[in-house]
PDB file of C-alpha atoms in Angstrom:
ATOM      1  CA  SER A   1       4.663 -15.445  -7.232  1.00 32.00           C
ATOM      2  CA  GLN A   2       2.717 -12.217  -7.212  1.00 39.00           C
ATOM      3  CA  GLN A   3      -0.540 -11.860  -5.339  1.00 56.00           C
ATOM      4  CA  GLY A   4      -3.261  -9.385  -6.092  1.00 66.00           C
ATOM      5  CA  GLU A   5      -3.173  -8.782  -9.815  1.00 77.00           C
ATOM      6  CA  GLU A   6      -5.762  -6.223 -10.801  1.00 81.00           C
ATOM      7  CA  ASP A   7      -7.616  -6.167 -14.076  1.00 83.00           C
ATOM      8  CA  PRO A   8      -7.958  -4.024 -16.103  1.00 89.00           C
ATOM      9  CA  GLN A   9      -4.784  -1.984 -15.727  1.00 90.00           C
ATOM     10  CA  ALA A  10      -6.620   1.155 -16.816  1.00 93.00           C
ATOM     11  CA  LEU A  11     -10.285   2.079 -17.123  1.00 95.00           C
ATOM     12  CA  SER A  12     -11.920   5.214 -18.463  1.00 96.00           C
ATOM     13  CA  ILE A  13     -15.651   5.826 -17.995  1.00 96.00           C
ATOM     14  CA  GLN A  14     -18.173   8.640 -18.034  1.00 97.00           C
ATOM     15  CA  GLU A  15     -19.481  10.172 -14.832  1.00 97.00           C
ATOM     16  CA  GLY A  16     -22.542   8.315 -13.626  1.00 97.00           C
ATOM     17  CA  GLU A  17     -21.471   4.968 -15.059  1.00 97.00           C
ATOM     18  CA  ASN A  18     -20.430   2.009 -12.951  1.00 98.00           C
ATOM     19  CA  ALA A  19     -16.806   0.904 -12.721  1.00 97.00           C
ATOM     20  CA  THR A  20     -15.783  -2.693 -12.094  1.00 96.00           C
ATOM     21  CA  MET A  21     -12.268  -3.781 -11.206  1.00 95.00           C
ATOM     22  CA  ASN A  22     -11.097  -7.331 -10.643  1.00 95.00           C
ATOM     23  CA  CYS A  23      -8.364  -8.839  -8.533  1.00 93.00           C
ATOM     24  CA  SER A  24      -6.882 -12.318  -8.651  1.00 93.00           C
ATOM     25  CA  TYR A  25      -4.590 -13.872  -6.100  1.00 90.00           C
ATOM     26  CA  LYS A  26      -2.686 -17.113  -5.761  1.00 87.00           C
ATOM     27  CA  THR A  27      -2.578 -18.383  -2.182  1.00 83.00           C
ATOM     28  CA  SER A  28      -4.944 -18.780   0.756  1.00 84.00           C
ATOM     29  CA  ILE A  29      -5.968 -15.577   2.471  1.00 86.00           C
ATOM     30  CA  ASN A  30      -7.541 -14.415   5.706  1.00 85.00           C
ATOM     31  CA  ASN A  31      -8.985 -11.301   4.150  1.00 90.00           C
ATOM     32  CA  LEU A  32      -8.765  -9.123   1.060  1.00 93.00           C
ATOM     33  CA  GLN A  33      -8.712  -5.350   1.136  1.00 94.00           C
ATOM     34  CA  TRP A  34      -9.199  -2.623  -1.430  1.00 96.00           C
ATOM     35  CA  TYR A  35      -7.343   0.676  -1.311  1.00 97.00           C
ATOM     36  CA  ARG A  36      -7.510   3.878  -3.332  1.00 97.00           C
ATOM     37  CA  GLN A  37      -4.579   6.125  -4.187  1.00 96.00           C
ATOM     38  CA  ASN A  38      -5.019   9.636  -5.503  1.00 96.00           C
ATOM     39  CA  SER A  39      -2.178  11.054  -7.540  1.00 92.00           C
ATOM     40  CA  GLY A  40       0.739  12.078  -5.350  1.00 88.00           C
ATOM     41  CA  ARG A  41      -0.849  10.746  -2.165  1.00 93.00           C
ATOM     42  CA  GLY A  42      -0.709   7.643  -0.019  1.00 95.00           C
ATOM     43  CA  LEU A  43      -3.122   4.728  -0.153  1.00 96.00           C
ATOM     44  CA  VAL A  44      -6.440   4.972   1.634  1.00 97.00           C
ATOM     45  CA  HIS A  45      -8.264   1.893   2.860  1.00 96.00           C
ATOM     46  CA  LEU A  46     -11.724   1.441   1.343  1.00 97.00           C
ATOM     47  CA  ILE A  47     -13.123  -1.903   2.413  1.00 97.00           C
ATOM     48  CA  LEU A  48     -12.091  -5.255   3.863  1.00 95.00           C
ATOM     49  CA  ILE A  49     -13.781  -8.557   3.103  1.00 95.00           C
ATOM     50  CA  ARG A  50     -13.013 -11.659   5.128  1.00 93.00           C
ATOM     51  CA  SER A  51     -12.430 -15.058   3.594  1.00 92.00           C
ATOM     52  CA  ASN A  52     -15.766 -16.351   4.937  1.00 94.00           C
ATOM     53  CA  GLU A  53     -17.711 -13.466   3.367  1.00 96.00           C
ATOM     54  CA  ARG A  54     -18.976 -13.397  -0.219  1.00 97.00           C
ATOM     55  CA  GLU A  55     -20.148  -9.822  -0.597  1.00 98.00           C
ATOM     56  CA  LYS A  56     -19.827  -6.551   1.243  1.00 98.00           C
ATOM     57  CA  HIS A  57     -21.196  -3.060   0.683  1.00 97.00           C
ATOM     58  CA  SER A  58     -20.029   0.347   1.772  1.00 96.00           C
ATOM     59  CA  GLY A  59     -21.846   3.340   0.315  1.00 97.00           C
ATOM     60  CA  ARG A  60     -21.344   3.206  -3.465  1.00 98.00           C
ATOM     61  CA  LEU A  61     -18.824   0.384  -3.156  1.00 98.00           C
ATOM     62  CA  ARG A  62     -19.639  -3.279  -3.552  1.00 98.00           C
ATOM     63  CA  VAL A  63     -16.989  -5.945  -3.113  1.00 98.00           C
ATOM     64  CA  THR A  64     -17.344  -9.624  -3.884  1.00 98.00           C
ATOM     65  CA  LEU A  65     -15.006 -12.467  -3.024  1.00 97.00           C
ATOM     66  CA  ASP A  66     -14.857 -15.906  -4.605  1.00 96.00           C
ATOM     67  CA  THR A  67     -12.302 -17.971  -2.712  1.00 94.00           C
ATOM     68  CA  SER A  68     -12.788 -20.971  -5.012  1.00 95.00           C
ATOM     69  CA  LYS A  69     -11.629 -18.847  -7.958  1.00 95.00           C
ATOM     70  CA  LYS A  70      -9.229 -16.793  -5.833  1.00 94.00           C
ATOM     71  CA  SER A  71     -10.722 -13.589  -7.159  1.00 94.00           C
ATOM     72  CA  SER A  72     -12.438 -10.442  -5.971  1.00 95.00           C
ATOM     73  CA  SER A  73     -14.194  -7.573  -7.668  1.00 96.00           C
ATOM     74  CA  LEU A  74     -14.764  -3.955  -6.687  1.00 97.00           C
ATOM     75  CA  LEU A  75     -17.794  -2.193  -8.122  1.00 98.00           C
ATOM     76  CA  ILE A  76     -18.156   1.568  -7.838  1.00 98.00           C
ATOM     77  CA  THR A  77     -21.686   2.641  -8.717  1.00 98.00           C
ATOM     78  CA  ALA A  78     -22.705   6.033 -10.096  1.00 98.00           C
ATOM     79  CA  SER A  79     -19.110   7.119 -10.465  1.00 98.00           C
ATOM     80  CA  ARG A  80     -17.988  10.700  -9.938  1.00 97.00           C
ATOM     81  CA  ALA A  81     -15.000  12.657 -11.209  1.00 97.00           C
ATOM     82  CA  ALA A  82     -13.632  12.510  -7.653  1.00 97.00           C
ATOM     83  CA  ASP A  83     -13.394   8.712  -7.968  1.00 98.00           C
ATOM     84  CA  THR A  84     -10.518   9.193 -10.415  1.00 98.00           C
ATOM     85  CA  ALA A  85      -7.626   7.355  -8.758  1.00 97.00           C
ATOM     86  CA  SER A  86      -5.698   4.091  -8.743  1.00 96.00           C
ATOM     87  CA  TYR A  87      -7.291   1.160  -6.955  1.00 96.00           C
ATOM     88  CA  PHE A  88      -5.348  -1.673  -5.379  1.00 95.00           C
ATOM     89  CA  CYS A  89      -6.287  -4.957  -3.838  1.00 94.00           C
ATOM     90  CA  ALA A  90      -4.184  -6.367  -1.032  1.00 93.00           C
ATOM     91  CA  THR A  91      -4.140  -9.793   0.546  1.00 89.00           C
ATOM     92  CA  GLY A  92      -3.100 -10.422   4.080  1.00 77.00           C
ATOM     93  CA  PRO A  93      -1.990 -10.731   6.635  1.00 65.00           C
ATOM     94  CA  THR A  94      -1.023 -14.262   5.784  1.00 63.00           C
ATOM     95  CA  THR A  95      -2.029 -17.132   7.994  1.00 56.00           C
ATOM     96  CA  SER A  96       1.547 -17.274   9.319  1.00 57.00           C
ATOM     97  CA  GLY A  97       0.608 -14.427  11.598  1.00 57.00           C
ATOM     98  CA  THR A  98       3.004 -11.927  10.139  1.00 67.00           C
ATOM     99  CA  TYR A  99       1.890  -8.537   8.893  1.00 78.00           C
ATOM    100  CA  LYS A 100       2.957  -9.159   5.320  1.00 81.00           C
ATOM    101  CA  TYR A 101       0.406  -7.519   3.040  1.00 85.00           C
ATOM    102  CA  ILE A 102       0.818  -8.128  -0.686  1.00 86.00           C
ATOM    103  CA  PHE A 103      -0.423  -5.553  -3.178  1.00 90.00           C
ATOM    104  CA  GLY A 104      -0.961  -5.703  -6.925  1.00 84.00           C
ATOM    105  CA  THR A 105      -0.093  -3.185  -9.621  1.00 86.00           C
ATOM    106  CA  GLY A 106      -3.482  -1.497  -9.414  1.00 91.00           C
ATOM    107  CA  THR A 107      -6.192  -0.306 -11.782  1.00 94.00           C
ATOM    108  CA  ARG A 108      -6.041   3.325 -12.902  1.00 95.00           C
ATOM    109  CA  LEU A 109      -9.583   4.655 -13.074  1.00 97.00           C
ATOM    110  CA  LYS A 110     -10.412   7.860 -14.883  1.00 97.00           C
ATOM    111  CA  VAL A 111     -13.933   9.244 -14.580  1.00 97.00           C
ATOM    112  CA  LEU A 112     -14.752  11.834 -17.221  1.00 96.00           C
ATOM    113  CA  ALA A 113     -17.086  14.668 -16.303  1.00 91.00           C
TER     114      ALA A 113
ATOM    115  CA  GLU B   1      -5.022  13.747   7.441  1.00 68.00           C
ATOM    116  CA  THR B   2      -4.333  10.031   7.810  1.00 75.00           C
ATOM    117  CA  GLY B   3      -2.496  10.171  11.127  1.00 94.00           C
ATOM    118  CA  VAL B   4       0.750   9.095   9.444  1.00 97.00           C
ATOM    119  CA  THR B   5       3.216  11.865   8.598  1.00 97.00           C
ATOM    120  CA  GLN B   6       6.205  11.432   6.327  1.00 98.00           C
ATOM    121  CA  THR B   7       9.067  13.875   5.844  1.00 97.00           C
ATOM    122  CA  PRO B   8      10.442  15.100   3.601  1.00 97.00           C
ATOM    123  CA  ARG B   9       7.830  14.920   0.826  1.00 97.00           C
ATOM    124  CA  HIS B  10      10.481  15.229  -1.857  1.00 97.00           C
ATOM    125  CA  LEU B  11      14.174  14.376  -1.792  1.00 96.00           C
ATOM    126  CA  VAL B  12      16.845  14.635  -4.457  1.00 95.00           C
ATOM    127  CA  MET B  13      20.208  13.141  -3.644  1.00 93.00           C
ATOM    128  CA  GLY B  14      23.387  12.024  -5.281  1.00 90.00           C
ATOM    129  CA  MET B  15      24.548   8.437  -5.191  1.00 89.00           C
ATOM    130  CA  THR B  16      27.199   9.173  -2.573  1.00 88.00           C
ATOM    131  CA  ASN B  17      24.936  11.094  -0.186  1.00 89.00           C
ATOM    132  CA  LYS B  18      23.507   9.898   3.099  1.00 94.00           C
ATOM    133  CA  LYS B  19      19.966  10.914   3.959  1.00 96.00           C
ATOM    134  CA  SER B  20      17.107   9.694   6.123  1.00 97.00           C
ATOM    135  CA  LEU B  21      13.373   9.425   5.632  1.00 98.00           C
ATOM    136  CA  LYS B  22      11.147   9.897   8.646  1.00 98.00           C
ATOM    137  CA  CYS B  23       7.710   8.539   9.456  1.00 98.00           C
ATOM    138  CA  GLU B  24       5.588   9.314  12.498  1.00 98.00           C
ATOM    139  CA  GLN B  25       2.197   7.887  13.373  1.00 97.00           C
ATOM    140  CA  HIS B  26      -0.241   9.407  15.851  1.00 94.00           C
ATOM    141  CA  LEU B  27      -2.678   6.494  15.906  1.00 96.00           C
ATOM    142  CA  GLY B  28      -1.259   4.336  18.688  1.00 95.00           C
ATOM    143  CA  HIS B  29      -0.624   1.479  16.266  1.00 94.00           C
ATOM    144  CA  ASN B  30       1.845  -1.289  17.058  1.00 92.00           C
ATOM    145  CA  ALA B  31       3.010  -2.144  13.531  1.00 92.00           C
ATOM    146  CA  MET B  32       4.831   0.076  11.028  1.00 95.00           C
ATOM    147  CA  TYR B  33       5.859  -0.597   7.441  1.00 95.00           C
ATOM    148  CA  TRP B  34       8.089   0.732   4.670  1.00 97.00           C
ATOM    149  CA  TYR B  35       7.008   0.208   1.047  1.00 97.00           C
ATOM    150  CA  LYS B  36       8.613   1.137  -2.266  1.00 96.00           C
ATOM    151  CA  GLN B  37       6.318   2.176  -5.104  1.00 95.00           C
ATOM    152  CA  SER B  38       7.790   2.297  -8.606  1.00 93.00           C
ATOM    153  CA  ALA B  39       5.910   3.009 -11.807  1.00 86.00           C
ATOM    154  CA  LYS B  40       4.061   0.003 -13.261  1.00 79.00           C
ATOM    155  CA  LYS B  41       5.213  -2.309 -10.474  1.00 85.00           C
ATOM    156  CA  PRO B  42       3.335  -3.720  -7.490  1.00 86.00           C
ATOM    157  CA  LEU B  43       3.804  -1.998  -4.192  1.00 91.00           C
ATOM    158  CA  GLU B  44       6.893  -3.643  -2.701  1.00 93.00           C
ATOM    159  CA  LEU B  45       6.986  -4.353   1.008  1.00 93.00           C
ATOM    160  CA  MET B  46      10.457  -3.548   2.362  1.00 95.00           C
ATOM    161  CA  PHE B  47      10.334  -3.804   6.159  1.00 95.00           C
ATOM    162  CA  VAL B  48       7.814  -4.494   8.916  1.00 93.00           C
ATOM    163  CA  TYR B  49       8.194  -3.586  12.567  1.00 93.00           C
ATOM    164  CA  ASN B  50       5.933  -4.843  15.338  1.00 88.00           C
ATOM    165  CA  PHE B  51       6.366  -3.203  18.743  1.00 85.00           C
ATOM    166  CA  LYS B  52       9.777  -1.856  17.610  1.00 82.00           C
ATOM    167  CA  GLU B  53      11.022  -5.290  16.561  1.00 86.00           C
ATOM    168  CA  GLN B  54      11.724  -5.992  12.901  1.00 87.00           C
ATOM    169  CA  THR B  55       9.565  -8.898  11.765  1.00 85.00           C
ATOM    170  CA  GLU B  56      10.068  -8.674   8.012  1.00 84.00           C
ATOM    171  CA  ASN B  57      12.978  -7.777   5.768  1.00 85.00           C
ATOM    172  CA  ASN B  58      11.961  -8.486   2.210  1.00 84.00           C
ATOM    173  CA  SER B  59      15.491  -9.039   0.862  1.00 88.00           C
ATOM    174  CA  VAL B  60      16.166  -5.320   0.825  1.00 94.00           C
ATOM    175  CA  PRO B  61      19.726  -4.210  -0.110  1.00 95.00           C
ATOM    176  CA  SER B  62      21.856  -3.073   2.803  1.00 94.00           C
ATOM    177  CA  ARG B  63      22.051   0.459   1.403  1.00 95.00           C
ATOM    178  CA  PHE B  64      18.584   0.825   2.981  1.00 97.00           C
ATOM    179  CA  SER B  65      18.783   0.714   6.774  1.00 96.00           C
ATOM    180  CA  PRO B  66      15.585   0.969   8.839  1.00 96.00           C
ATOM    181  CA  GLU B  67      15.371   2.167  12.418  1.00 96.00           C
ATOM    182  CA  CYS B  68      12.407   1.994  14.756  1.00 95.00           C
ATOM    183  CA  PRO B  69      13.218   3.682  18.092  1.00 94.00           C
ATOM    184  CA  ASN B  70       9.645   3.381  19.362  1.00 92.00           C
ATOM    185  CA  SER B  71       6.217   2.333  18.126  1.00 89.00           C
ATOM    186  CA  SER B  72       5.448   5.843  16.832  1.00 95.00           C
ATOM    187  CA  HIS B  73       8.552   6.566  14.779  1.00 96.00           C
ATOM    188  CA  LEU B  74      10.180   4.824  11.852  1.00 97.00           C
ATOM    189  CA  PHE B  75      13.209   5.911   9.868  1.00 98.00           C
ATOM    190  CA  LEU B  76      14.769   4.739   6.636  1.00 98.00           C
ATOM    191  CA  HIS B  77      18.445   5.607   6.383  1.00 97.00           C
ATOM    192  CA  LEU B  78      19.754   5.829   2.836  1.00 96.00           C
ATOM    193  CA  HIS B  79      23.389   5.429   1.771  1.00 94.00           C
ATOM    194  CA  THR B  80      25.054   4.993  -1.604  1.00 94.00           C
ATOM    195  CA  LEU B  81      21.810   4.591  -3.492  1.00 94.00           C
ATOM    196  CA  GLN B  82      21.487   3.664  -7.163  1.00 94.00           C
ATOM    197  CA  PRO B  83      19.392   5.362  -9.868  1.00 94.00           C
ATOM    198  CA  GLU B  84      16.928   2.424  -9.782  1.00 94.00           C
ATOM    199  CA  ASP B  85      16.151   3.332  -6.178  1.00 96.00           C
ATOM    200  CA  SER B  86      14.279   6.406  -7.378  1.00 96.00           C
ATOM    201  CA  ALA B  87      10.675   5.827  -6.343  1.00 96.00           C
ATOM    202  CA  LEU B  88       7.918   6.837  -3.959  1.00 97.00           C
ATOM    203  CA  TYR B  89       8.617   5.489  -0.468  1.00 98.00           C
ATOM    204  CA  LEU B  90       5.499   4.958   1.586  1.00 97.00           C
ATOM    205  CA  CYS B  91       5.200   4.426   5.303  1.00 98.00           C
ATOM    206  CA  ALA B  92       2.162   2.765   6.859  1.00 96.00           C
ATOM    207  CA  SER B  93       0.967   1.685  10.268  1.00 96.00           C
ATOM    208  CA  SER B  94      -1.657  -0.714  11.568  1.00 92.00           C
ATOM    209  CA  GLN B  95      -3.023  -2.044  14.796  1.00 90.00           C
ATOM    210  CA  GLY B  96      -2.418  -5.743  14.570  1.00 82.00           C
ATOM    211  CA  SER B  97      -4.037  -7.204  11.487  1.00 78.00           C
ATOM    212  CA  GLN B  98      -6.340  -4.235  10.947  1.00 86.00           C
ATOM    213  CA  PRO B  99      -6.127  -2.257   7.661  1.00 90.00           C
ATOM    214  CA  GLN B 100      -3.126  -0.053   7.200  1.00 93.00           C
ATOM    215  CA  HIS B 101      -2.973   3.724   7.309  1.00 96.00           C
ATOM    216  CA  PHE B 102      -0.535   5.251   4.853  1.00 97.00           C
ATOM    217  CA  GLY B 103       1.417   8.467   4.803  1.00 97.00           C
ATOM    218  CA  ASP B 104       1.661  10.510   1.602  1.00 97.00           C
ATOM    219  CA  GLY B 105       5.145   9.258   0.870  1.00 97.00           C
ATOM    220  CA  THR B 106       8.552  10.670   0.063  1.00 98.00           C
ATOM    221  CA  ARG B 107       9.302  11.088  -3.634  1.00 97.00           C
ATOM    222  CA  LEU B 108      12.987  10.151  -3.922  1.00 97.00           C
ATOM    223  CA  SER B 109      15.118  10.981  -6.943  1.00 95.00           C
ATOM    224  CA  ILE B 110      18.679   9.694  -7.258  1.00 94.00           C
ATOM    225  CA  LEU B 111      20.959  11.689  -9.529  1.00 90.00           C
TER     226      LEU B 111
END
């Protein structure tokens, strides 16, 4: 089964608006991470939230985690054109102690100037 | 600059060719990863190495052969690939269970 399914698949907003992306997963996790990928580049880590945390902030980013619903959300406030990218959630490593991170298909965000 | 360098950035090869992808990390991390990224599909984990030892092989066809000579270098040897193997191949590294650092990938096209 696939972990880390992001919703929506694509999102287009105006500069200055907030962008919210959601992630659902299926099994128990130790932590959940969000990454950004600009076109033609590798993924860049944004923020990590542990399973015993409910909310975390980093600059204009706010991440929530609901382990009872197996879901997380990423909020980007006051978006900028430079935020245009794909955003991925990733679960892992699994409790087995391996380094097996599982990523979703991502949300493509387009911020219009 | 992420500290993870992949070469080449682009590669076009025929199905009968043999080529290798290279990844080098300058971060002192102990774990290195190969991922395949295809359009509209989740990022697929291929291999994981921890202190040069392979700890994960995600049912990858034998036409992909990884090599990890030391904790800083990771190779992916390619042989007799298929058109469906065309994708972006990403290398990443991490220190233990810390977040991963990715290279910018090799865009592979199979003719």
